[in-house]
Amino acid sequence: PPLLPIALVGEAILGQTAIAVQHFNAELAHLAEQMSACMEAAKGVGIAAPQVHSPLALFIMASRPNERYPDAPNMAPVVVVNPQIINVSSELVSGEEGCLSVPGQRFTIQRHQAIEVRYQNLQGEWQQTELTGFIARIFQHEFDHLQGITLLERSL
Ligand SMILES: O=C(O)C[C@@H](Cc1ccccc1)C(=O)SCC(=O)c1ccccc1
Ligand SMILES: [Zn+2]
């Protein structure tokens, strides 16, 4: 089956606040599968539902070592639904980011080094955990997408 098209910066959906997921059904699981396929094909480490023209508060994050973050952990993709950022470290770190909605460009972005987060999985079960480093960076990037914020608004 074809890959979902990826919204480019400037498209309205990328500037909107995402809608909370209410129904943890097969349709949601199917959307998550399609998003994963898109992310893999684009060699991304994350993707948010608005980037595939869905208004839902849902993203996928997956870390793997890469030339910019050679010590990034190898992490199986995680589906994050209805995320909240509960606490953030005062420590900020600058790092390079890309965005599938701003193809071919890199930006230097400051992010919190550590964050405390809460989110639901595909079964609707709440998870709470602390994230640090590159994974915390990915979470903050995807969380921004759900608030209608892209890295263009954060670029130094
Ligand atoms: O647009 C997206 O959400 C995907 C984006 C996620 C992201 C990349 C880097 C830091 C935080 C979040 C990408 O995966 S773009 C792919 C890419 O350019 C890249 C991949 C690994 C490290 C750095 C950039
Ligand atoms: Zn992005």
PDB file of C-alpha atoms and ligand atoms in Angstrom:
ATOM      1  CA  PRO A   1       0.000   0.000   0.000  1.00  0.00           C
ATOM      2  CA  PRO A   2       1.235   3.535  -0.826  1.00  0.00           C
ATOM      3  CA  LEU A   3       2.933   5.762   1.744  1.00  0.00           C
ATOM      4  CA  LEU A   4       0.949   8.690   3.122  1.00  0.00           C
ATOM      5  CA  PRO A   5       2.066  12.053   1.710  1.00  0.00           C
ATOM      6  CA  ILE A   6       3.999  14.255   4.163  1.00  0.00           C
ATOM      7  CA  ALA A   7       2.741  17.808   4.795  1.00  0.00           C
ATOM      8  CA  LEU A   8       5.286  20.544   4.068  1.00  0.00           C
ATOM      9  CA  VAL A   9       5.741  23.608   6.250  1.00  0.00           C
ATOM     10  CA  GLY A  10       3.210  26.222   5.213  1.00  0.00           C
ATOM     11  CA  GLU A  11       0.331  23.723   5.049  1.00  0.00           C
ATOM     12  CA  ALA A  12      -2.385  24.722   7.553  1.00  0.00           C
ATOM     13  CA  ILE A  13      -2.443  21.408   9.420  1.00  0.00           C
ATOM     14  CA  LEU A  14       1.140  21.953  10.648  1.00  0.00           C
ATOM     15  CA  GLY A  15       0.075  25.162  12.420  1.00  0.00           C
ATOM     16  CA  GLN A  16      -2.894  23.661  14.261  1.00  0.00           C
ATOM     17  CA  THR A  17      -3.183  22.181  17.765  1.00  0.00           C
ATOM     18  CA  ALA A  18      -3.800  18.431  17.588  1.00  0.00           C
ATOM     19  CA  ILE A  19      -7.002  16.821  18.908  1.00  0.00           C
ATOM     20  CA  ALA A  20      -6.895  14.386  21.862  1.00  0.00           C
ATOM     21  CA  VAL A  21      -7.312  10.726  20.888  1.00  0.00           C
ATOM     22  CA  GLN A  22     -10.499   9.279  22.419  1.00  0.00           C
ATOM     23  CA  HIS A  23     -10.863   5.866  20.751  1.00  0.00           C
ATOM     24  CA  PHE A  24      -8.071   3.314  21.035  1.00  0.00           C
ATOM     25  CA  ASN A  25      -9.316   1.162  18.176  1.00  0.00           C
ATOM     26  CA  ALA A  26      -8.019  -0.684  15.115  1.00  0.00           C
ATOM     27  CA  GLU A  27      -8.200   2.509  13.069  1.00  0.00           C
ATOM     28  CA  LEU A  28      -5.734   4.217  15.429  1.00  0.00           C
ATOM     29  CA  ALA A  29      -3.412   1.204  15.235  1.00  0.00           C
ATOM     30  CA  HIS A  30      -3.595   1.295  11.434  1.00  0.00           C
ATOM     31  CA  LEU A  31      -2.701   5.011  11.375  1.00  0.00           C
ATOM     32  CA  ALA A  32       0.292   4.308  13.640  1.00  0.00           C
ATOM     33  CA  GLU A  33       1.439   1.558  11.245  1.00  0.00           C
ATOM     34  CA  GLN A  34       1.175   3.912   8.258  1.00  0.00           C
ATOM     35  CA  MET A  35       3.106   6.606  10.141  1.00  0.00           C
ATOM     36  CA  SER A  36       5.851   4.110  11.015  1.00  0.00           C
ATOM     37  CA  ALA A  37       6.177   3.118   7.351  1.00  0.00           C
ATOM     38  CA  CYS A  38       6.436   6.785   6.382  1.00  0.00           C
ATOM     39  CA  MET A  39       9.067   7.486   9.047  1.00  0.00           C
ATOM     40  CA  GLU A  40      11.158   4.455   8.020  1.00  0.00           C
ATOM     41  CA  ALA A  41      10.951   5.333   4.313  1.00  0.00           C
ATOM     42  CA  ALA A  42      12.024   8.899   5.076  1.00  0.00           C
ATOM     43  CA  LYS A  43      14.806   7.629   7.400  1.00  0.00           C
ATOM     44  CA  GLY A  44      13.376   9.728  10.190  1.00  0.00           C
ATOM     45  CA  VAL A  45      13.671   9.268  13.938  1.00  0.00           C
ATOM     46  CA  GLY A  46      10.168  10.557  14.548  1.00  0.00           C
ATOM     47  CA  ILE A  47       6.917  11.552  12.864  1.00  0.00           C
ATOM     48  CA  ALA A  48       3.770  13.302  14.152  1.00  0.00           C
ATOM     49  CA  ALA A  49       0.214  12.672  12.910  1.00  0.00           C
ATOM     50  CA  PRO A  50      -0.268  16.222  11.551  1.00  0.00           C
ATOM     51  CA  GLN A  51       2.696  15.555   9.235  1.00  0.00           C
ATOM     52  CA  VAL A  52       0.571  12.923   7.488  1.00  0.00           C
ATOM     53  CA  HIS A  53      -2.478  15.242   7.492  1.00  0.00           C
ATOM     54  CA  SER A  54      -4.124  13.666  10.570  1.00  0.00           C
ATOM     55  CA  PRO A  55      -5.195  16.119  13.311  1.00  0.00           C
ATOM     56  CA  LEU A  56      -4.734  13.578  16.143  1.00  0.00           C
ATOM     57  CA  ALA A  57      -2.425  13.970  19.170  1.00  0.00           C
ATOM     58  CA  LEU A  58      -0.214  11.032  18.252  1.00  0.00           C
ATOM     59  CA  PHE A  59       3.442  10.626  17.259  1.00  0.00           C
ATOM     60  CA  ILE A  60       6.104   7.985  16.853  1.00  0.00           C
ATOM     61  CA  MET A  61       9.669   8.322  18.128  1.00  0.00           C
ATOM     62  CA  ALA A  62      12.561   6.022  17.331  1.00  0.00           C
ATOM     63  CA  SER A  63      16.210   6.646  18.057  1.00  0.00           C
ATOM     64  CA  ARG A  64      19.202   5.140  16.301  1.00  0.00           C
ATOM     65  CA  PRO A  65      22.861   6.143  16.126  1.00  0.00           C
ATOM     66  CA  ASN A  66      23.499   8.487  13.203  1.00  0.00           C
ATOM     67  CA  GLU A  67      26.237  10.783  11.994  1.00  0.00           C
ATOM     68  CA  ARG A  68      24.959  13.703  14.076  1.00  0.00           C
ATOM     69  CA  TYR A  69      24.302  11.648  17.217  1.00  0.00           C
ATOM     70  CA  PRO A  70      26.675   8.682  17.005  1.00  0.00           C
ATOM     71  CA  ASP A  71      26.022   7.754  20.640  1.00  0.00           C
ATOM     72  CA  ALA A  72      22.232   7.903  20.277  1.00  0.00           C
ATOM     73  CA  PRO A  73      20.581   4.791  21.719  1.00  0.00           C
ATOM     74  CA  ASN A  74      19.095   2.160  19.410  1.00  0.00           C
ATOM     75  CA  MET A  75      15.430   2.292  20.378  1.00  0.00           C
ATOM     76  CA  ALA A  76      12.473   0.384  18.924  1.00  0.00           C
ATOM     77  CA  PRO A  77       9.782   2.806  17.682  1.00  0.00           C
ATOM     78  CA  VAL A  78       7.456   3.998  20.462  1.00  0.00           C
ATOM     79  CA  VAL A  79       3.874   5.117  19.755  1.00  0.00           C
ATOM     80  CA  VAL A  80       3.033   8.162  21.919  1.00  0.00           C
ATOM     81  CA  VAL A  81      -0.656   9.162  22.326  1.00  0.00           C
ATOM     82  CA  ASN A  82      -2.017  12.256  24.144  1.00  0.00           C
ATOM     83  CA  PRO A  83       1.433  13.276  25.463  1.00  0.00           C
ATOM     84  CA  GLN A  84       2.062  15.699  28.331  1.00  0.00           C
ATOM     85  CA  ILE A  85       5.366  17.232  29.397  1.00  0.00           C
ATOM     86  CA  ILE A  86       5.179  17.332  33.209  1.00  0.00           C
ATOM     87  CA  ASN A  87       8.611  18.743  34.105  1.00  0.00           C
ATOM     88  CA  VAL A  88      11.599  20.064  32.225  1.00  0.00           C
ATOM     89  CA  SER A  89      15.253  20.494  33.264  1.00  0.00           C
ATOM     90  CA  SER A  90      16.590  24.032  33.448  1.00  0.00           C
ATOM     91  CA  GLU A  91      19.598  22.754  31.497  1.00  0.00           C
ATOM     92  CA  LEU A  92      19.266  23.407  27.770  1.00  0.00           C
ATOM     93  CA  VAL A  93      21.398  21.793  25.063  1.00  0.00           C
ATOM     94  CA  SER A  94      21.871  22.928  21.464  1.00  0.00           C
ATOM     95  CA  GLY A  95      21.805  20.326  18.722  1.00  0.00           C
ATOM     96  CA  GLU A  96      21.128  19.762  15.047  1.00  0.00           C
ATOM     97  CA  GLU A  97      17.656  18.806  13.947  1.00  0.00           C
ATOM     98  CA  GLY A  98      15.976  18.043  10.664  1.00  0.00           C
ATOM     99  CA  CYS A  99      12.261  17.971   9.908  1.00  0.00           C
ATOM    100  CA  LEU A 100      10.433  15.837   7.356  1.00  0.00           C
ATOM    101  CA  SER A 101       8.216  18.857   6.697  1.00  0.00           C
ATOM    102  CA  VAL A 102      11.211  21.068   5.914  1.00  0.00           C
ATOM    103  CA  PRO A 103      13.135  18.711   3.623  1.00  0.00           C
ATOM    104  CA  GLY A 104      16.860  19.067   3.040  1.00  0.00           C
ATOM    105  CA  GLN A 105      17.487  21.606   5.804  1.00  0.00           C
ATOM    106  CA  ARG A 106      19.213  21.369   9.200  1.00  0.00           C
ATOM    107  CA  PHE A 107      18.681  23.695  12.119  1.00  0.00           C
ATOM    108  CA  THR A 108      20.473  24.300  15.424  1.00  0.00           C
ATOM    109  CA  ILE A 109      17.805  24.039  18.122  1.00  0.00           C
ATOM    110  CA  GLN A 110      17.970  24.376  21.911  1.00  0.00           C
ATOM    111  CA  ARG A 111      16.064  21.741  23.855  1.00  0.00           C
ATOM    112  CA  HIS A 112      15.730  20.765  27.525  1.00  0.00           C
ATOM    113  CA  GLN A 113      18.358  18.134  28.368  1.00  0.00           C
ATOM    114  CA  ALA A 114      15.833  16.139  30.446  1.00  0.00           C
ATOM    115  CA  ILE A 115      12.021  16.013  30.552  1.00  0.00           C
ATOM    116  CA  GLU A 116       9.414  14.145  32.618  1.00  0.00           C
ATOM    117  CA  VAL A 117       6.631  12.951  30.318  1.00  0.00           C
ATOM    118  CA  ARG A 118       3.290  11.140  30.495  1.00  0.00           C
ATOM    119  CA  TYR A 119       1.500   9.599  27.532  1.00  0.00           C
ATOM    120  CA  GLN A 120      -0.817   6.727  26.526  1.00  0.00           C
ATOM    121  CA  ASN A 121       0.206   3.736  24.423  1.00  0.00           C
ATOM    122  CA  LEU A 122      -1.920   2.225  21.634  1.00  0.00           C
ATOM    123  CA  GLN A 123      -3.941   0.318  24.256  1.00  0.00           C
ATOM    124  CA  GLY A 124      -4.723   3.546  26.117  1.00  0.00           C
ATOM    125  CA  GLU A 125      -2.504   2.660  29.114  1.00  0.00           C
ATOM    126  CA  TRP A 126      -0.766   5.647  30.714  1.00  0.00           C
ATOM    127  CA  GLN A 127       3.049   5.630  30.809  1.00  0.00           C
ATOM    128  CA  GLN A 128       5.196   8.067  32.794  1.00  0.00           C
ATOM    129  CA  THR A 129       8.925   8.340  32.363  1.00  0.00           C
ATOM    130  CA  GLU A 130      11.949  10.643  32.259  1.00  0.00           C
ATOM    131  CA  LEU A 131      13.702  11.145  28.938  1.00  0.00           C
ATOM    132  CA  THR A 132      17.160  12.644  28.411  1.00  0.00           C
ATOM    133  CA  GLY A 133      19.489  13.572  25.551  1.00  0.00           C
ATOM    134  CA  PHE A 134      18.594  12.705  21.965  1.00  0.00           C
ATOM    135  CA  ILE A 135      15.362  10.904  22.840  1.00  0.00           C
ATOM    136  CA  ALA A 136      14.230  13.901  24.920  1.00  0.00           C
ATOM    137  CA  ARG A 137      15.074  16.039  21.873  1.00  0.00           C
ATOM    138  CA  ILE A 138      12.931  13.894  19.562  1.00  0.00           C
ATOM    139  CA  PHE A 139      10.007  13.929  22.034  1.00  0.00           C
ATOM    140  CA  GLN A 140      10.153  17.750  22.266  1.00  0.00           C
ATOM    141  CA  HIS A 141      10.328  18.078  18.456  1.00  0.00           C
ATOM    142  CA  GLU A 142       7.294  15.806  17.960  1.00  0.00           C
ATOM    143  CA  PHE A 143       5.413  17.373  20.892  1.00  0.00           C
ATOM    144  CA  ASP A 144       5.910  20.763  19.203  1.00  0.00           C
ATOM    145  CA  HIS A 145       4.255  19.379  16.047  1.00  0.00           C
ATOM    146  CA  LEU A 146       1.151  18.567  18.138  1.00  0.00           C
ATOM    147  CA  GLN A 147       1.068  22.207  19.308  1.00  0.00           C
ATOM    148  CA  GLY A 148       1.303  23.481  15.718  1.00  0.00           C
ATOM    149  CA  ILE A 149       4.958  24.482  16.188  1.00  0.00           C
ATOM    150  CA  THR A 150       7.741  23.574  13.760  1.00  0.00           C
ATOM    151  CA  LEU A 151      11.470  24.005  14.272  1.00  0.00           C
ATOM    152  CA  LEU A 152      11.376  27.114  12.031  1.00  0.00           C
ATOM    153  CA  GLU A 153       9.816  28.931  14.979  1.00  0.00           C
ATOM    154  CA  ARG A 154      12.551  27.647  17.280  1.00  0.00           C
ATOM    155  CA  SER A 155      15.602  27.982  15.092  1.00  0.00           C
ATOM    156  CA  LEU A 156      18.456  29.983  16.605  1.00  0.00           C
TER     157      LEU A 156
HETATM  158  O1  LIG B   1      10.009  15.984  11.261  1.00  0.00           O
HETATM  159  C1  LIG B   1      10.068  15.068  12.106  1.00  0.00           C
HETATM  160  O2  LIG B   1       9.328  15.016  13.102  1.00  0.00           O
HETATM  161  C2  LIG B   1      11.128  13.986  11.932  1.00  0.00           C
HETATM  162  C3  LIG B   1      12.495  14.452  12.393  1.00  0.00           C
HETATM  163  C4  LIG B   1      12.609  14.205  13.878  1.00  0.00           C
HETATM  164  C5  LIG B   1      13.819  14.749  14.560  1.00  0.00           C
HETATM  165  C6  LIG B   1      15.102  14.756  13.938  1.00  0.00           C
HETATM  166  C7  LIG B   1      16.204  15.231  14.650  1.00  0.00           C
HETATM  167  C8  LIG B   1      16.050  15.701  15.959  1.00  0.00           C
HETATM  168  C9  LIG B   1      14.788  15.695  16.541  1.00  0.00           C
HETATM  169  C10 LIG B   1      13.691  15.205  15.852  1.00  0.00           C
HETATM  170  C11 LIG B   1      13.505  13.652  11.627  1.00  0.00           C
HETATM  171  O3  LIG B   1      13.705  12.479  11.889  1.00  0.00           O
HETATM  172  S1  LIG B   1      14.331  14.394  10.361  1.00  0.00           S
HETATM  173  C12 LIG B   1      15.573  13.233   9.919  1.00  0.00           C
HETATM  174  C13 LIG B   1      16.871  13.841  10.188  1.00  0.00           C
HETATM  175  O4  LIG B   1      17.104  14.824   9.513  1.00  0.00           O
HETATM  176  C14 LIG B   1      17.750  13.486  11.307  1.00  0.00           C
HETATM  177  C15 LIG B   1      17.811  12.203  11.759  1.00  0.00           C
HETATM  178  C16 LIG B   1      18.645  11.915  12.827  1.00  0.00           C
HETATM  179  C17 LIG B   1      19.369  12.928  13.439  1.00  0.00           C
HETATM  180  C18 LIG B   1      19.257  14.219  12.967  1.00  0.00           C
HETATM  181  C19 LIG B   1      18.451  14.505  11.886  1.00  0.00           C
HETATM  182 ZN    ZN B   2       9.444  17.770  12.300  1.00  0.00          ZN
END
